Tab-separated table of C-alpha atoms in Angstrom:
chain	number	residue	atom	x	y	z
A	1	MET	CA	-81.768	11.126	-41.085
A	2	LYS	CA	-79.975	9.665	-44.013
A	3	ARG	CA	-77.534	12.595	-43.994
A	4	LYS	CA	-76.812	12.035	-40.276
A	5	LEU	CA	-76.030	8.340	-40.867
A	6	MET	CA	-73.689	9.173	-43.748
A	7	ALA	CA	-71.907	11.809	-41.611
A	8	GLY	CA	-71.444	9.287	-38.750
A	9	ALA	CA	-70.053	6.658	-41.096
A	10	LEU	CA	-67.643	9.194	-42.540
A	11	ALA	CA	-66.436	10.169	-39.060
A	12	LEU	CA	-65.838	6.517	-38.099
A	13	THR	CA	-63.875	5.995	-41.291
A	14	MET	CA	-61.640	8.993	-40.506
A	15	VAL	CA	-60.969	7.763	-36.921
A	16	ALA	CA	-60.070	4.289	-38.178
A	17	SER	CA	-57.731	5.835	-40.706
A	18	LEU	CA	-56.014	7.934	-38.034
A	19	VAL	CA	-55.598	4.926	-35.702
A	20	ALA	CA	-54.119	2.855	-38.517
A	21	CYS	CA	-51.760	5.672	-39.430
A	22	GLY	CA	-50.672	6.056	-35.798
A	23	GLY	CA	-50.053	2.329	-35.490
A	24	GLU	CA	-47.924	2.366	-38.592
A	25	LYS	CA	-45.857	5.271	-37.229
A	26	LYS	CA	-45.420	3.550	-33.835
A	27	ALA	CA	-44.349	0.305	-35.481
A	28	ALA	CA	-41.918	2.192	-37.652
A	29	SER	CA	-40.546	4.028	-34.600
A	30	GLU	CA	-40.100	0.773	-32.663
A	31	GLY	CA	-38.432	-0.776	-35.673
A	32	ASP	CA	-36.044	2.171	-35.964
A	33	SER	CA	-35.284	1.923	-32.241
A	34	LYS	CA	-34.535	-1.796	-32.384
A	35	GLU	CA	-32.402	-1.260	-35.443
A	36	ALA	CA	-30.467	1.490	-33.653
A	37	VAL	CA	-29.850	-0.722	-30.609
A	38	THR	CA	-28.709	-3.555	-32.852
A	39	THR	CA	-26.362	-1.191	-34.665
A	40	GLU	CA	-24.925	0.132	-31.368
A	41	LYS	CA	-24.315	-3.401	-30.109
A	42	SER	CA	-22.673	-4.311	-33.370
A	43	GLU	CA	-20.409	-1.236	-33.204
A	44	ALA	CA	-19.486	-1.968	-29.573
A	45	GLN	CA	-18.589	-5.538	-30.461
A	46	SER	CA	-16.528	-4.455	-33.427
A	47	THR	CA	-14.474	-1.997	-31.260
A	48	GLY	CA	-13.955	-4.523	-28.462
A	49	GLU	CA	-15.859	-2.520	-25.824
A	50	SER	CA	-17.153	-4.352	-22.774
A	51	SER	CA	-20.326	-3.677	-20.881
A	52	GLY	CA	-18.550	-4.729	-17.619
A	53	LYS	CA	-17.475	-2.238	-14.939
A	54	HIS	CA	-13.951	-0.866	-15.224
A	55	TYR	CA	-12.252	0.611	-12.169
A	56	LYS	CA	-9.786	3.437	-11.666
A	57	PHE	CA	-7.730	3.234	-8.477
A	58	GLY	CA	-5.189	5.553	-6.911
A	59	TYR	CA	-1.978	4.541	-5.129
A	60	THR	CA	0.163	6.514	-2.708
A	61	CYS	CA	3.049	5.403	-0.484
A	62	MET	CA	5.490	7.304	1.693
A	63	ASP	CA	8.599	6.713	-0.438
A	64	GLY	CA	8.419	5.342	-3.975
A	65	THR	CA	12.198	4.828	-4.115
A	66	ASN	CA	12.234	2.339	-1.233
A	67	PRO	CA	12.667	-1.148	-2.776
A	68	PHE	CA	10.007	-2.499	-0.428
A	69	PHE	CA	7.407	-0.073	-1.784
A	70	VAL	CA	8.627	-0.507	-5.355
A	71	THR	CA	7.778	-4.204	-5.007
A	72	ILE	CA	4.332	-3.454	-3.560
A	73	GLN	CA	3.586	-0.860	-6.233
A	74	ASP	CA	4.679	-3.101	-9.101
A	75	LYS	CA	2.610	-6.033	-7.803
A	76	ILE	CA	-0.528	-3.966	-7.247
A	77	LYS	CA	-0.178	-2.416	-10.700
A	78	GLU	CA	0.319	-5.841	-12.273
A	79	LEU	CA	-2.785	-7.287	-10.587
A	80	VAL	CA	-5.017	-4.287	-11.320
A	81	GLU	CA	-4.016	-3.999	-14.973
A	82	ALA	CA	-4.458	-7.760	-15.430
A	83	LYS	CA	-8.150	-7.116	-14.801
A	84	GLY	CA	-8.224	-4.392	-17.439
A	85	ASP	CA	-8.377	-1.634	-14.826
A	86	GLU	CA	-6.256	1.466	-14.187
A	87	LEU	CA	-3.880	2.391	-11.351
A	88	ILE	CA	-2.742	5.988	-10.890
A	89	VAL	CA	0.588	6.010	-9.025
A	90	THR	CA	2.095	8.907	-7.048
A	91	ASP	CA	5.252	9.326	-4.959
A	92	PRO	CA	5.416	12.118	-2.352
A	93	GLY	CA	9.047	11.408	-1.452
A	94	ASN	CA	8.382	11.383	2.311
A	95	ASP	CA	6.698	14.818	2.157
A	96	VAL	CA	3.231	14.710	3.746
A	97	THR	CA	2.236	18.107	2.314
A	98	LYS	CA	3.035	16.820	-1.162
A	99	GLN	CA	1.171	13.598	-0.453
A	100	ILE	CA	-1.974	15.508	0.510
A	101	SER	CA	-1.748	17.528	-2.718
A	102	GLN	CA	-1.241	14.378	-4.803
A	103	VAL	CA	-4.234	12.675	-3.183
A	104	GLU	CA	-6.379	15.723	-3.940
A	105	ASP	CA	-5.287	15.575	-7.581
A	106	MET	CA	-6.062	11.863	-7.842
A	107	LEU	CA	-9.499	12.348	-6.297
A	108	SER	CA	-10.308	14.897	-9.012
A	109	GLN	CA	-9.894	12.059	-11.512
A	110	LYS	CA	-12.956	10.212	-10.137
A	111	LEU	CA	-11.338	7.275	-8.393
A	112	ASP	CA	-13.194	4.104	-7.463
A	113	GLY	CA	-10.759	3.387	-4.637
A	114	LEU	CA	-7.439	4.458	-3.117
A	115	PHE	CA	-4.534	2.371	-1.814
A	116	MET	CA	-3.179	4.398	1.129
A	117	ASN	CA	0.212	4.337	2.845
A	118	PRO	CA	0.824	7.598	4.745
A	119	VAL	CA	4.015	9.604	5.098
A	120	ASP	CA	2.753	10.820	8.461
A	121	ALA	CA	0.006	8.959	10.332
A	122	GLN	CA	-1.549	12.135	11.758
A	123	GLY	CA	-0.475	14.602	9.088
A	124	ILE	CA	-2.338	12.695	6.361
A	125	ILE	CA	-5.760	13.268	7.986
A	126	PRO	CA	-6.710	16.215	5.675
A	127	ALA	CA	-6.291	13.915	2.659
A	128	LEU	CA	-8.386	11.243	4.342
A	129	ASP	CA	-11.116	13.822	4.923
A	130	MET	CA	-11.106	14.686	1.217
A	131	ALA	CA	-11.372	11.037	0.201
A	132	LYS	CA	-14.194	10.462	2.671
A	133	GLU	CA	-16.092	13.492	1.361
A	134	ALA	CA	-15.623	12.234	-2.209
A	135	GLY	CA	-16.966	8.814	-1.229
A	136	VAL	CA	-13.753	7.053	-2.258
A	137	PRO	CA	-13.025	3.895	-0.217
A	138	MET	CA	-9.459	3.514	1.078
A	139	VAL	CA	-7.522	0.321	1.727
A	140	GLY	CA	-4.509	0.955	3.941
A	141	PHE	CA	-1.307	-1.039	3.582
A	142	ASP	CA	1.910	-1.488	5.583
A	143	THR	CA	1.510	1.669	7.731
A	144	GLU	CA	-1.550	2.656	9.727
A	145	VAL	CA	-3.163	6.094	9.548
A	146	GLY	CA	-3.855	8.141	12.677
A	147	ASP	CA	-7.562	7.311	12.629
A	148	MET	CA	-8.252	3.864	11.220
A	149	SER	CA	-12.001	4.522	10.926
A	150	TYR	CA	-11.276	6.306	7.634
A	151	LEU	CA	-10.218	2.998	6.055
A	152	VAL	CA	-12.535	0.234	4.872
A	153	SER	CA	-9.761	-2.232	5.716
A	154	TYR	CA	-6.038	-2.523	6.352
A	155	THR	CA	-3.355	-5.068	5.571
A	156	GLY	CA	0.214	-5.015	6.726
A	157	SER	CA	2.976	-6.833	8.471
A	158	ASP	CA	2.907	-7.544	12.176
A	159	ASN	CA	5.424	-4.741	12.659
A	160	TYR	CA	5.629	-5.060	16.423
A	161	ASN	CA	6.664	-8.691	16.032
A	162	ALA	CA	9.202	-7.776	13.339
A	163	GLY	CA	11.014	-5.584	15.853
A	164	LYS	CA	10.492	-8.047	18.682
A	165	VAL	CA	12.192	-10.978	16.924
A	166	VAL	CA	15.172	-8.712	16.198
A	167	GLY	CA	15.410	-7.694	19.847
A	168	GLU	CA	15.187	-11.294	20.990
A	169	ASP	CA	18.035	-12.241	18.669
A	170	LEU	CA	20.190	-9.407	20.022
A	171	VAL	CA	19.530	-10.487	23.630
A	172	LYS	CA	20.615	-14.021	22.732
A	173	LYS	CA	23.829	-12.872	21.015
A	174	ALA	CA	24.774	-10.160	23.522
A	175	PRO	CA	23.745	-11.667	26.875
A	176	ASN	CA	25.746	-9.053	28.803
A	177	GLY	CA	23.998	-6.127	27.120
A	178	GLY	CA	25.912	-3.032	26.015
A	179	LYS	CA	25.535	0.296	24.252
A	180	ILE	CA	23.210	0.477	21.237
A	181	ILE	CA	22.036	3.045	18.682
A	182	VAL	CA	18.420	3.155	17.517
A	183	LEU	CA	17.614	4.754	14.142
A	184	ASP	CA	13.839	5.057	13.982
A	185	SER	CA	11.215	7.284	12.336
A	186	PRO	CA	8.558	8.703	14.690
A	187	THR	CA	6.199	9.800	11.881
A	188	MET	CA	6.005	6.307	10.355
A	189	GLN	CA	3.658	4.158	12.420
A	190	SER	CA	5.121	0.949	11.013
A	191	VAL	CA	8.603	1.944	12.215
A	192	VAL	CA	7.200	3.089	15.567
A	193	ASP	CA	5.628	-0.354	16.043
A	194	ARG	CA	8.879	-2.097	15.088
A	195	THR	CA	10.884	0.065	17.471
A	196	ASN	CA	8.428	-0.628	20.291
A	197	GLY	CA	8.722	-4.366	19.683
A	198	PHE	CA	12.517	-4.137	19.673
A	199	MET	CA	12.697	-2.018	22.831
A	200	ASP	CA	10.307	-4.290	24.713
A	201	ALA	CA	12.383	-7.343	23.790
A	202	ILE	CA	15.665	-5.874	25.086
A	203	LYS	CA	14.181	-4.277	28.215
A	204	ASP	CA	15.945	-5.284	31.462
A	205	HIS	CA	18.729	-7.073	29.614
A	206	GLY	CA	21.535	-4.588	30.273
A	207	PHE	CA	21.317	-2.481	27.107
A	208	GLU	CA	21.886	1.282	27.072
A	209	VAL	CA	20.450	3.351	24.215
A	210	VAL	CA	23.171	5.968	23.743
A	211	ALA	CA	21.362	7.619	20.804
A	212	GLN	CA	17.943	7.410	19.173
A	213	GLN	CA	17.386	9.530	16.077
A	214	ASP	CA	14.983	9.872	13.155
A	215	ALA	CA	16.544	8.415	10.000
A	216	LYS	CA	13.298	8.882	8.026
A	217	GLY	CA	13.581	5.341	6.703
A	218	ASN	CA	16.147	6.562	4.176
A	219	LEU	CA	19.576	5.085	3.428
A	220	GLN	CA	21.380	8.383	2.817
A	221	VAL	CA	19.882	10.055	5.888
A	222	ALA	CA	20.735	7.036	8.060
A	223	MET	CA	24.303	6.970	6.783
A	224	GLY	CA	24.865	10.623	7.666
A	225	ILE	CA	23.407	10.229	11.163
A	226	ALA	CA	25.304	7.003	11.843
A	227	GLU	CA	28.604	8.559	10.754
A	228	ASP	CA	28.247	11.250	13.423
A	229	LEU	CA	27.010	8.893	16.127
A	230	LEU	CA	29.743	6.306	15.582
A	231	GLN	CA	32.435	8.932	16.009
A	232	SER	CA	31.318	9.517	19.596
A	233	ASN	CA	30.159	5.926	20.225
A	234	PRO	CA	32.567	3.578	18.424
A	235	ASP	CA	32.040	0.882	21.059
A	236	VAL	CA	28.325	0.211	20.457
A	237	VAL	CA	27.472	-3.467	20.323
A	238	ALA	CA	24.495	-3.019	18.005
A	239	ILE	CA	22.520	-0.642	15.782
A	240	PHE	CA	18.801	-1.123	15.194
A	241	GLY	CA	17.391	0.317	11.968
A	242	GLY	CA	13.647	0.749	11.550
A	243	ASN	CA	13.863	-0.657	8.018
A	244	ASP	CA	16.472	-2.230	5.758
A	245	PRO	CA	17.537	0.989	3.961
A	246	THR	CA	18.279	2.481	7.390
A	247	ALA	CA	20.342	-0.567	8.333
A	248	LEU	CA	22.253	-0.382	5.043
A	249	GLY	CA	22.993	3.290	5.677
A	250	ALA	CA	24.337	2.396	9.124
A	251	LEU	CA	26.407	-0.370	7.545
A	252	ALA	CA	28.009	2.044	5.082
A	253	ALA	CA	28.861	4.417	7.939
A	254	ALA	CA	30.297	1.614	10.102
A	255	ASN	CA	32.431	0.310	7.244
A	256	ALA	CA	33.733	3.815	6.523
A	257	ALA	CA	34.612	4.245	10.208
A	258	GLY	CA	36.468	0.934	10.267
A	259	ILE	CA	34.108	-0.608	12.827
A	260	LYS	CA	34.849	-4.330	13.109
A	261	LYS	CA	32.455	-5.468	15.824
A	262	CYS	CA	28.874	-4.225	15.740
A	263	MET	CA	25.668	-6.118	15.056
A	264	ILE	CA	23.423	-4.160	12.689
A	265	TYR	CA	19.772	-5.105	12.331
A	266	GLY	CA	17.071	-3.973	9.913
A	267	VAL	CA	13.447	-4.772	9.205
A	268	ASP	CA	12.142	-5.793	5.753
A	269	GLY	CA	13.973	-8.861	4.469
A	270	SER	CA	15.082	-7.078	1.306
A	271	PRO	CA	17.300	-8.737	-1.308
A	272	ASP	CA	20.154	-6.335	-0.446
A	273	ILE	CA	20.082	-7.228	3.252
A	274	LYS	CA	19.799	-10.937	2.467
A	275	SER	CA	22.840	-10.652	0.201
A	276	GLU	CA	24.778	-9.135	3.091
A	277	LEU	CA	23.684	-11.952	5.376
A	278	ALA	CA	24.652	-14.569	2.799
A	279	SER	CA	28.106	-13.050	2.273
A	280	GLY	CA	29.369	-14.288	5.637
A	281	ASN	CA	31.534	-11.209	6.254
A	282	SER	CA	29.054	-8.391	6.902
A	283	LEU	CA	28.159	-6.450	10.051
A	284	ILE	CA	24.504	-7.023	9.128
A	285	GLU	CA	23.285	-9.510	11.741
A	286	GLY	CA	19.632	-9.991	10.876
A	287	THR	CA	16.362	-8.525	9.664
A	288	GLY	CA	12.772	-8.784	10.797
A	289	ALA	CA	11.404	-10.002	7.496
A	290	GLN	CA	8.081	-9.289	5.857
A	291	SER	CA	6.558	-10.002	2.466
A	292	PRO	CA	5.657	-7.015	0.265
A	293	VAL	CA	4.315	-9.413	-2.360
A	294	SER	CA	1.805	-10.850	0.127
A	295	ILE	CA	0.823	-7.353	1.293
A	296	ALA	CA	0.177	-6.235	-2.294
A	297	GLU	CA	-1.849	-9.323	-3.149
A	298	LYS	CA	-3.998	-8.965	-0.034
A	299	ALA	CA	-4.542	-5.226	-0.597
A	300	VAL	CA	-5.798	-5.826	-4.135
A	301	GLN	CA	-8.073	-8.665	-3.023
A	302	ILE	CA	-9.572	-6.463	-0.295
A	303	MET	CA	-10.159	-3.578	-2.706
A	304	TYR	CA	-11.962	-5.679	-5.315
A	305	ASP	CA	-14.017	-7.480	-2.688
A	306	TYR	CA	-15.156	-4.142	-1.268
A	307	VAL	CA	-16.010	-2.363	-4.539
A	308	GLU	CA	-17.910	-5.455	-5.677
A	309	GLY	CA	-20.054	-5.413	-2.547
A	310	LYS	CA	-18.475	-8.234	-0.574
A	311	LYS	CA	-17.874	-8.077	3.164
A	312	VAL	CA	-14.296	-7.330	4.276
A	313	ASP	CA	-12.656	-7.480	7.697
A	314	GLU	CA	-11.132	-4.429	9.335
A	315	ARG	CA	-7.636	-5.909	9.382
A	316	TYR	CA	-5.609	-8.581	7.571
A	317	PRO	CA	-2.202	-9.128	9.251
A	318	VAL	CA	0.749	-10.577	7.337
A	319	ASP	CA	3.295	-12.696	9.236
A	320	THR	CA	6.796	-11.442	10.081
A	321	PHE	CA	9.838	-13.531	11.031
A	322	LEU	CA	13.606	-13.312	11.546
A	323	ILE	CA	16.147	-13.897	8.788
A	324	THR	CA	19.821	-14.319	9.734
A	325	SER	CA	22.856	-15.895	8.110
A	326	ASP	CA	21.655	-19.214	9.529
A	327	ASN	CA	18.465	-19.390	7.452
A	328	VAL	CA	18.922	-16.877	4.624
A	329	ALA	CA	19.567	-19.664	2.097
A	330	GLN	CA	15.966	-20.842	2.290
A	331	TYR	CA	14.675	-17.396	1.284
A	332	GLY	CA	17.171	-16.631	-1.480
A	333	THR	CA	18.819	-13.309	-2.255
A	334	ASP	CA	17.463	-12.483	-5.711
A	335	GLY	CA	14.030	-11.242	-4.713
A	336	TRP	CA	11.497	-10.641	-1.992
A	337	GLN	CA	9.739	-13.408	-0.143
């Protein structure tokens, strides 16, 4: 009996010793863990790292050389980088196949969002499918895509109104109508909307469209087309350009042809067009103005609201209005409004 009691006491002593040893190891492990965490925090602080979320966004527009889009791109980049985030910029040069390829490449870089302006409203759909499959939200700007359900939101000018105010001005200044040339771009929804607004405004006012051709929104292309058209139609009373570069191309062609009387209209409100209006001796008659700065600011606000879980509307329109020689002084010629 005595031996049994001694054996039991010995066993209890061994268990207590093991428990104590285990507790010491656990305490040491917890201490090491806390020390490691403290060290990591200290290292992070010393290298300036932040525990906040950083975003990587993509940006694509139809033509990165267009001053309008240069302004939008620069403003978006400025606003995104001011938050410590990254903007990947691409320029497809009005080539939808290239744009699709560039979007695919950007998506491979694990984007948090994509700012989308399509070369071709319908042709861009394959790229939209890729972004949707990758779970990358898209904010559209300036030009609509063929299926707006792909976008979380859209911001852009009231393009129909931009063309409409131009048409109304032409009707006022040419009450008897006359021959006109229309330089549009059927693949660019923004230009399609502007052209529709213009055509609706001049309907039943005695105007004859003697030519309507795709200038692709490009100054050089517009100049070449206008040169040919003015040779066979030197008596046109007006030329409507779907954007300001198109109007400037038509202006260069008209000047080269020695045209003295022709009202040329654009849409944008660019510094170059405003300079022509302010000169007092240009064939440029007016422009349906918009604000690329406002579009960029709204696009960035929408994107951050969405990725941070806030509710966004489907559409945020930006006002458009007419600028002529009569009011150009209030908008200035050294920058965009």
